[in-house]
Coordinates of C-alpha atoms and ligand atoms in Angstrom, one line a residue:
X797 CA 95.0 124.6 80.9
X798 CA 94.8 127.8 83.2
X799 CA 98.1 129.9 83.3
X800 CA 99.3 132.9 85.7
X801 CA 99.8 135.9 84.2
X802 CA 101.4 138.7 85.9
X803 CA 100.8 139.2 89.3
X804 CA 99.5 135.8 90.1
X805 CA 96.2 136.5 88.2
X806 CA 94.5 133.3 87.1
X807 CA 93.8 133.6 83.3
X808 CA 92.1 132.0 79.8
X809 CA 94.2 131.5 77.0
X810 CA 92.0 129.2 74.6
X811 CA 89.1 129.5 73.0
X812 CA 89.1 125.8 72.3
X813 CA 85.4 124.7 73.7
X814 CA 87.0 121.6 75.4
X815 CA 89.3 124.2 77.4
X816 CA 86.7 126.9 78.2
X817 CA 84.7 123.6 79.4
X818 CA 88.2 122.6 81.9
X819 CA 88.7 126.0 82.7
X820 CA 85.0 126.2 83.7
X821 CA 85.2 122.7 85.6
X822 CA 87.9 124.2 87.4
X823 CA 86.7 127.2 88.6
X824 CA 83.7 125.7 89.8
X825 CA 85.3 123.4 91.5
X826 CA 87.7 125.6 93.8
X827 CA 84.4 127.9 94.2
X828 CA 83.1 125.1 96.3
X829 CA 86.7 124.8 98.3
X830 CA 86.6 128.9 98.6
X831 CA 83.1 129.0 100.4
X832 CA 84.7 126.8 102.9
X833 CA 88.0 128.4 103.2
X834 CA 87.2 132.4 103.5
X835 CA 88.8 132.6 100.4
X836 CA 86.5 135.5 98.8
X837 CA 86.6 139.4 100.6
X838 CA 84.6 142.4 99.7
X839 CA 86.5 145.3 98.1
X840 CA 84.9 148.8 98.4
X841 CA 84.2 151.7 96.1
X842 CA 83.0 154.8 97.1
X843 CA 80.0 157.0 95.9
X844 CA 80.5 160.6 96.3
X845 CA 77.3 162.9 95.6
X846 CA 78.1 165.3 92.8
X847 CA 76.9 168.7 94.8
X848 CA 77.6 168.1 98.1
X849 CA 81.0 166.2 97.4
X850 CA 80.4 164.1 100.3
X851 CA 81.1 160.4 100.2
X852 CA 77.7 158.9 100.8
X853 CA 78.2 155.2 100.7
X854 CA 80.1 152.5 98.8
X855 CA 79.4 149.9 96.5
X856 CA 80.7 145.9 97.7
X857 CA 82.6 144.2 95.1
X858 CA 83.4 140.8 95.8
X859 CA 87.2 139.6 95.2
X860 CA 88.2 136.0 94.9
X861 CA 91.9 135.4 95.6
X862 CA 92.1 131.4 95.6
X863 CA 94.8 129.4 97.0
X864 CA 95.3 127.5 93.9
X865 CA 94.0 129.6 91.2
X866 CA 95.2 133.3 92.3
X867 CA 93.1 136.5 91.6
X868 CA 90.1 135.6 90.0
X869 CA 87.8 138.6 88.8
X870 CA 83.8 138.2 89.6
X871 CA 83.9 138.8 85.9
X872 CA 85.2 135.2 85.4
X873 CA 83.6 133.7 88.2
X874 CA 80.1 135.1 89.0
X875 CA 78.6 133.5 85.7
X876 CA 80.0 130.3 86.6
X877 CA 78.6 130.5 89.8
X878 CA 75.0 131.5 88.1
X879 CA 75.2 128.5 86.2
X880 CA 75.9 126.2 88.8
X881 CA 73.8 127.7 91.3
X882 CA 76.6 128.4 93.5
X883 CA 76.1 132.1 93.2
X884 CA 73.1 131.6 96.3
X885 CA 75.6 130.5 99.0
X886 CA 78.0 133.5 98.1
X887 CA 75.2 135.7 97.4
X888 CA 74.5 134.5 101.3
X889 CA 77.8 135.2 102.5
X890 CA 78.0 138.6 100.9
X891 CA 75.0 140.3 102.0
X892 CA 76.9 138.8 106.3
X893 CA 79.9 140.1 104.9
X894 CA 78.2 143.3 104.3
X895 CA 76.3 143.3 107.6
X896 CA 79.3 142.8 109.5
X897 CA 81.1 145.5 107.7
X898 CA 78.4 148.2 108.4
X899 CA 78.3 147.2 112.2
X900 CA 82.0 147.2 112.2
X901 CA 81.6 150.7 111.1
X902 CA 79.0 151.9 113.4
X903 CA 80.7 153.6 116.4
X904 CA 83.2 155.2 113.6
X905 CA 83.0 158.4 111.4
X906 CA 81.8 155.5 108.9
X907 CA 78.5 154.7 110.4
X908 CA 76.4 156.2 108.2
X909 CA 77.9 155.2 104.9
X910 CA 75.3 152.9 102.8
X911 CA 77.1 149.9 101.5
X912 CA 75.3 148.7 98.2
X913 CA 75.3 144.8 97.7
X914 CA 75.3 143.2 94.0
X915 CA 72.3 140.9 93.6
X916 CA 72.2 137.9 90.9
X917 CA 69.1 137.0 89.0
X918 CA 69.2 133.6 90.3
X919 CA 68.9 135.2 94.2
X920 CA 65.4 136.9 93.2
X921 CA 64.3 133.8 92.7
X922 CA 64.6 132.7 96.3
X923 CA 61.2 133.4 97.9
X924 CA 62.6 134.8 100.9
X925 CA 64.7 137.3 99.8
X926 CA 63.5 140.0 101.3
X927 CA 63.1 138.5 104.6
X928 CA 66.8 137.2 105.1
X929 CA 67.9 141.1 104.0
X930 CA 65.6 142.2 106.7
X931 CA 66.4 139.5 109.3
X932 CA 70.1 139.6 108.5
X933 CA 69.8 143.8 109.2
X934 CA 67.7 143.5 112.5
X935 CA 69.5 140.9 113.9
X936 CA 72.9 143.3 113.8
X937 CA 69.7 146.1 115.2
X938 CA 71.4 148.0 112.2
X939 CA 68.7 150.5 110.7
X940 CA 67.7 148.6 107.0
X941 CA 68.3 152.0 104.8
X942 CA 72.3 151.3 105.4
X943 CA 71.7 148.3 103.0
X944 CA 71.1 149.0 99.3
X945 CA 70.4 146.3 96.8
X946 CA 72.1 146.7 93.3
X947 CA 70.2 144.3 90.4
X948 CA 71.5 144.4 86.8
X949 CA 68.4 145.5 84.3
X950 CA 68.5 142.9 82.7
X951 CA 67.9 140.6 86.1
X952 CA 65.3 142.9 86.7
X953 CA 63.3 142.8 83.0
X954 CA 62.9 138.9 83.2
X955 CA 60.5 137.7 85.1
X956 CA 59.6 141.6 85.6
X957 CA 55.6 140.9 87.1
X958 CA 56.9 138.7 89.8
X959 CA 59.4 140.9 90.6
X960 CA 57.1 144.0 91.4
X961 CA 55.9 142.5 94.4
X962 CA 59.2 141.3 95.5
X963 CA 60.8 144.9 95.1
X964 CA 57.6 146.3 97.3
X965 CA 58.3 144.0 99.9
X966 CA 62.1 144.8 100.0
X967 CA 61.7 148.1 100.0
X968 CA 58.6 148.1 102.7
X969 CA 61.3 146.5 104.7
X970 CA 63.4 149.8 104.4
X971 CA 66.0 148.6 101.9
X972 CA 67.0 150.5 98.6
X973 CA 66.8 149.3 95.5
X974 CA 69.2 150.5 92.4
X975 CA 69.2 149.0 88.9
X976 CA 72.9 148.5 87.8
X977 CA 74.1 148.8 84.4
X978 CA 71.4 151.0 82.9
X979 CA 71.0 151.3 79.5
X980 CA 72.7 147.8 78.4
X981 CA 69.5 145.5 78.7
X982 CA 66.2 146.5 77.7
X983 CA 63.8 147.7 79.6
X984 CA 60.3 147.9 79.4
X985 CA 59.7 151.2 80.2
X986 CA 56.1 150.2 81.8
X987 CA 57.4 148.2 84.5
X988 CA 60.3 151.0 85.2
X989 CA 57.5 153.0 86.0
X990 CA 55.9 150.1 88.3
X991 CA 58.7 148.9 90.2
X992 CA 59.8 150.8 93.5
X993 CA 63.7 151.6 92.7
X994 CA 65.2 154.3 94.0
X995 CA 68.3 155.2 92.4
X996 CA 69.2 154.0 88.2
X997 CA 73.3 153.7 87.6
X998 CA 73.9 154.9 84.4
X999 CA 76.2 152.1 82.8
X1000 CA 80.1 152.9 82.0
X1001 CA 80.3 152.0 78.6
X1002 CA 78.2 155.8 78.2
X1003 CA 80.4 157.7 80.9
X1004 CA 83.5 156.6 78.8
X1005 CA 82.7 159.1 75.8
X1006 CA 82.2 162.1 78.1
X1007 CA 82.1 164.8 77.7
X1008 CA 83.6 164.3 73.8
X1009 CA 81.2 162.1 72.7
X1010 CA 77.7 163.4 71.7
X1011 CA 76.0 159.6 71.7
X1012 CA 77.4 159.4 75.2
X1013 CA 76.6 163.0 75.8
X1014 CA 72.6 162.1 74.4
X1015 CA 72.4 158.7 76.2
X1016 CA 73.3 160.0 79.6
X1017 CA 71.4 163.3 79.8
X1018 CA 68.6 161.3 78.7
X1019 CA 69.2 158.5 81.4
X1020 CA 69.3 161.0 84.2
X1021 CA 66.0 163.1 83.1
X1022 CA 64.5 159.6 82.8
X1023 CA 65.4 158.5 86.4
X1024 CA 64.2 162.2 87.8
X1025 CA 61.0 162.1 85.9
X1026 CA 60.4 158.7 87.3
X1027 CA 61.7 160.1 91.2
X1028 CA 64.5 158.3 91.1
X1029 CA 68.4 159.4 91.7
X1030 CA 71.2 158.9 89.2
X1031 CA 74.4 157.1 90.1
X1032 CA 76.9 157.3 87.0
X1033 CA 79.7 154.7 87.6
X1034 CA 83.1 154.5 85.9
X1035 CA 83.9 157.7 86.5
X1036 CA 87.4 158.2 85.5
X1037 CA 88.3 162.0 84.8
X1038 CA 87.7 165.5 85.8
X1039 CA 86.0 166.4 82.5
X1040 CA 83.4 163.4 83.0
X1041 CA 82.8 164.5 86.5
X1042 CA 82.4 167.9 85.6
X1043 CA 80.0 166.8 83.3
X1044 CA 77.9 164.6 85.2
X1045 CA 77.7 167.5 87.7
X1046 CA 76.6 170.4 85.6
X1047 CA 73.8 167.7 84.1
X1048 CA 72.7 167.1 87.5
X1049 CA 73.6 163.2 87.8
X1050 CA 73.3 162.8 91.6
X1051 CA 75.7 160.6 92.4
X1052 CA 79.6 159.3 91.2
X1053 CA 81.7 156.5 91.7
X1054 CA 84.8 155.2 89.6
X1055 CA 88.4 155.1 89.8
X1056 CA 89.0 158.9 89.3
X1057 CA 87.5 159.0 93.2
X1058 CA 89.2 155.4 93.6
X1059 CA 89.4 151.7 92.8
X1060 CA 87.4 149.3 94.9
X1061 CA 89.8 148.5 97.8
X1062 CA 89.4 146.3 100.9
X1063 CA 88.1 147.5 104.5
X1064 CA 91.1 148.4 105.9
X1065 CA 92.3 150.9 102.6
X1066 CA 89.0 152.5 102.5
X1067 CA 89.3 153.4 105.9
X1068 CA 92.4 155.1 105.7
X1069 CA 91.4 156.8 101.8
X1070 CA 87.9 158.4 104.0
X1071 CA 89.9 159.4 106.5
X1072 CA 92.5 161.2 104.1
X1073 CA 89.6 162.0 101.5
X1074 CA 86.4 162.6 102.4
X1075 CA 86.9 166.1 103.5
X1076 CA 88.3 167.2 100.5
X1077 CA 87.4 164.8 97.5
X1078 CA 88.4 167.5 94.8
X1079 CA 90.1 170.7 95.2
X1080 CA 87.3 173.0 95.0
X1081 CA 89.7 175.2 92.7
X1082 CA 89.0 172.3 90.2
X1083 CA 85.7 172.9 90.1
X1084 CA 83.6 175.4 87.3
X1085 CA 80.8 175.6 90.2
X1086 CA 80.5 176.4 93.6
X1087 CA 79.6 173.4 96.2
X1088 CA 76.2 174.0 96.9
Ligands
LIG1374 P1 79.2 146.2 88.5 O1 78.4 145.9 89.7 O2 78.7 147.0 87.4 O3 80.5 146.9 89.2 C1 81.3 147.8 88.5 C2 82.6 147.3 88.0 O4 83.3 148.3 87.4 C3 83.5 146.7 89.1 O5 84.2 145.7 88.5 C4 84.4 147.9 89.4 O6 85.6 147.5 89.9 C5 84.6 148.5 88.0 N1 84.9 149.9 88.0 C6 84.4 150.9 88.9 N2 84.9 152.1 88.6 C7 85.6 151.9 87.4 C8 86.4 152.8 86.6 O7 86.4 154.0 86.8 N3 87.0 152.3 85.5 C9 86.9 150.9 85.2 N4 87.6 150.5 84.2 N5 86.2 150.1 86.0 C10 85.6 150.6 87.1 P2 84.5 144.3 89.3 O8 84.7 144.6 90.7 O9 85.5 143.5 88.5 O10 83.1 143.6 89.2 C11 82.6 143.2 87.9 C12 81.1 142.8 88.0 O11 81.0 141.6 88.8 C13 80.2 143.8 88.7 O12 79.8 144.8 87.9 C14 79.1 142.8 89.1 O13 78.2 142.6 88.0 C15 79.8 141.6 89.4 N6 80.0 141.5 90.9 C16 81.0 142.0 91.7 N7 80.8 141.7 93.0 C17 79.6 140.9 93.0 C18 78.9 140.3 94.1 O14 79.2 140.4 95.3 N8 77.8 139.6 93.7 C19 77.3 139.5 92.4 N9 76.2 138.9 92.2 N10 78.0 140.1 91.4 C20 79.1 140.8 91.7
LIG1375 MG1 77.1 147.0 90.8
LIG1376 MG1 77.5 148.4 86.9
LIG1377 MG1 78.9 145.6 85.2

């Protein structure tokens, strides 16, 4: 039994295993009518670098909002589709959905915004990954460094020797590579230092207790020396005050995102918050430091 809860957002309400299993069965089964029917959209987030305050790019965040169902968040949705194996034909239609975003963008003020694309363990399995990111990129003749690939550490950790050679062909193709969620799986801190990735996105569950918090405080500072040590560039998500941001900039995390910059919104939103935003994403008054 599935019931709507506020604004026509589909919900559980039993922990009984026979209804997680029908609340499962259902879900799955209007995934397979939502491929068909354009049901899902990608929402955008922006990432803002710390110094420059410019808006460098935007993570895609998938949104489900089914006929029958409602608003279904990826958080109730994208396991199911894991387990069924599902997950590879949306996986497929975000990374076109993302494509034709970025070319939509082109002859704008947006065209050189990055878009940055959650990836599922299951799709690194598929052998040709990195070729249908590539073909998918030269097909639109869009330049592959627009396209950044997020992967969760812990998708990353299992099955981490095959993946090295997977993550040197993506990035050989020009593609970015980011590891989402840092600091909630466990990582092996040998094949961090083997793997190409660019860019490690410090989790929110540490950015909540900043600048108060000194485990948060510890954890963070230590996440973003990791990452430069090992060349990479910090992105600290679930950013949702001036104190946190202040903090991330004065410890030299490169990059932001969360909703005190905004909420993921769809195409046509974003367009209009750049337009209003990007010139002046904080009052410069706000700020301890000078923009460098
Ligand atoms: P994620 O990739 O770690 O994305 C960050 C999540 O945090 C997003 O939730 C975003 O809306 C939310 N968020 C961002 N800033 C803030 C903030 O300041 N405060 C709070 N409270 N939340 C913030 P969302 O969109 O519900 O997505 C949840 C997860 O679902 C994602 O976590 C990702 O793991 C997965 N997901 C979303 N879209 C896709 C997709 O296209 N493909 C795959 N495979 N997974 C996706
Ligand atoms: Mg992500
Ligand atoms: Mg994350
Ligand atoms: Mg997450």
């Amino acid at each position: 039994h599935s019931k709507f809860k506020g604004k026509n957002t589909f919900t559980l309400y039993e922990d009984r295993m026979e209804e997680k299993l029908s609340q499962h069965l259902l879900i799955e089964k209007h995934l397979r009518f939502a491929l068909n029917h354009d049901e899902f959209e990608l929402f955008y987030q922006p990432q803002i670098e710390t110094q420059s305050l410019k808006v460098i790019g935007v993570e895609a965040l998938i949104r489900w909002n089914s006929k029958d169902l409602g608003f279904v968040p990826p958080d109730m949705f994208i396991s199911i589709a894991e387990e069924s194996g599902q997950i590879l034909a949306i996986g497929d239609w975000v990374i076109q959905a993302a494509i034709k975003q970025l070319l939509a963008w082109q002859n704008t003020d947006l065209a050189n915004l990055q878009i940055a694309i959650n990836i599922s363990a299951q799709q690194l399995e598929q052998k040709n990954l990195a070729d249908k990111l590539h073909e998918a990129l030269q097909t639109a003749k869009l330049p592959s460094h627009l396209l950044e690939v997020e992967l969760t550490e812990r998708s990353i950790m299992s099955n981490a020797q095959s993946n090295i050679e997977l993550f040197n062909d993506i990035r050989a193709r020009g593609l970015s590579l980011s590891v989402d969620d840092f600091g909630t799986g466990y990582s092996s801190l040998s094949y961090l230092k083997r793997f190409p990735l660019n860019i490690l996105k410090v989790d929110k569950s540490f950015v909540d207790g900043l600048p108060g918090d000194e485990d948060d405080v510890s954890i963070s500072r230590s996440i973003i020396q990791l990452a430069h040590s090992l060349k990479m560039k910090v992105v600290a998500e679930g950013v949702e005050t001036l104190e946190q941001f202040e903090f991330l900039r004065e410890h030299e995390c490169d990059m932001v995102q969360g909703y005190f910059f905004s909420k993921p919104i769809n195409a046509q939103q974003f367009e209009a918050w750049y337009a209003q935003h990007h010139d002046n994403i904080i009052p410069p008054k706000a700020l301890h430091e000078p923009i460098k």
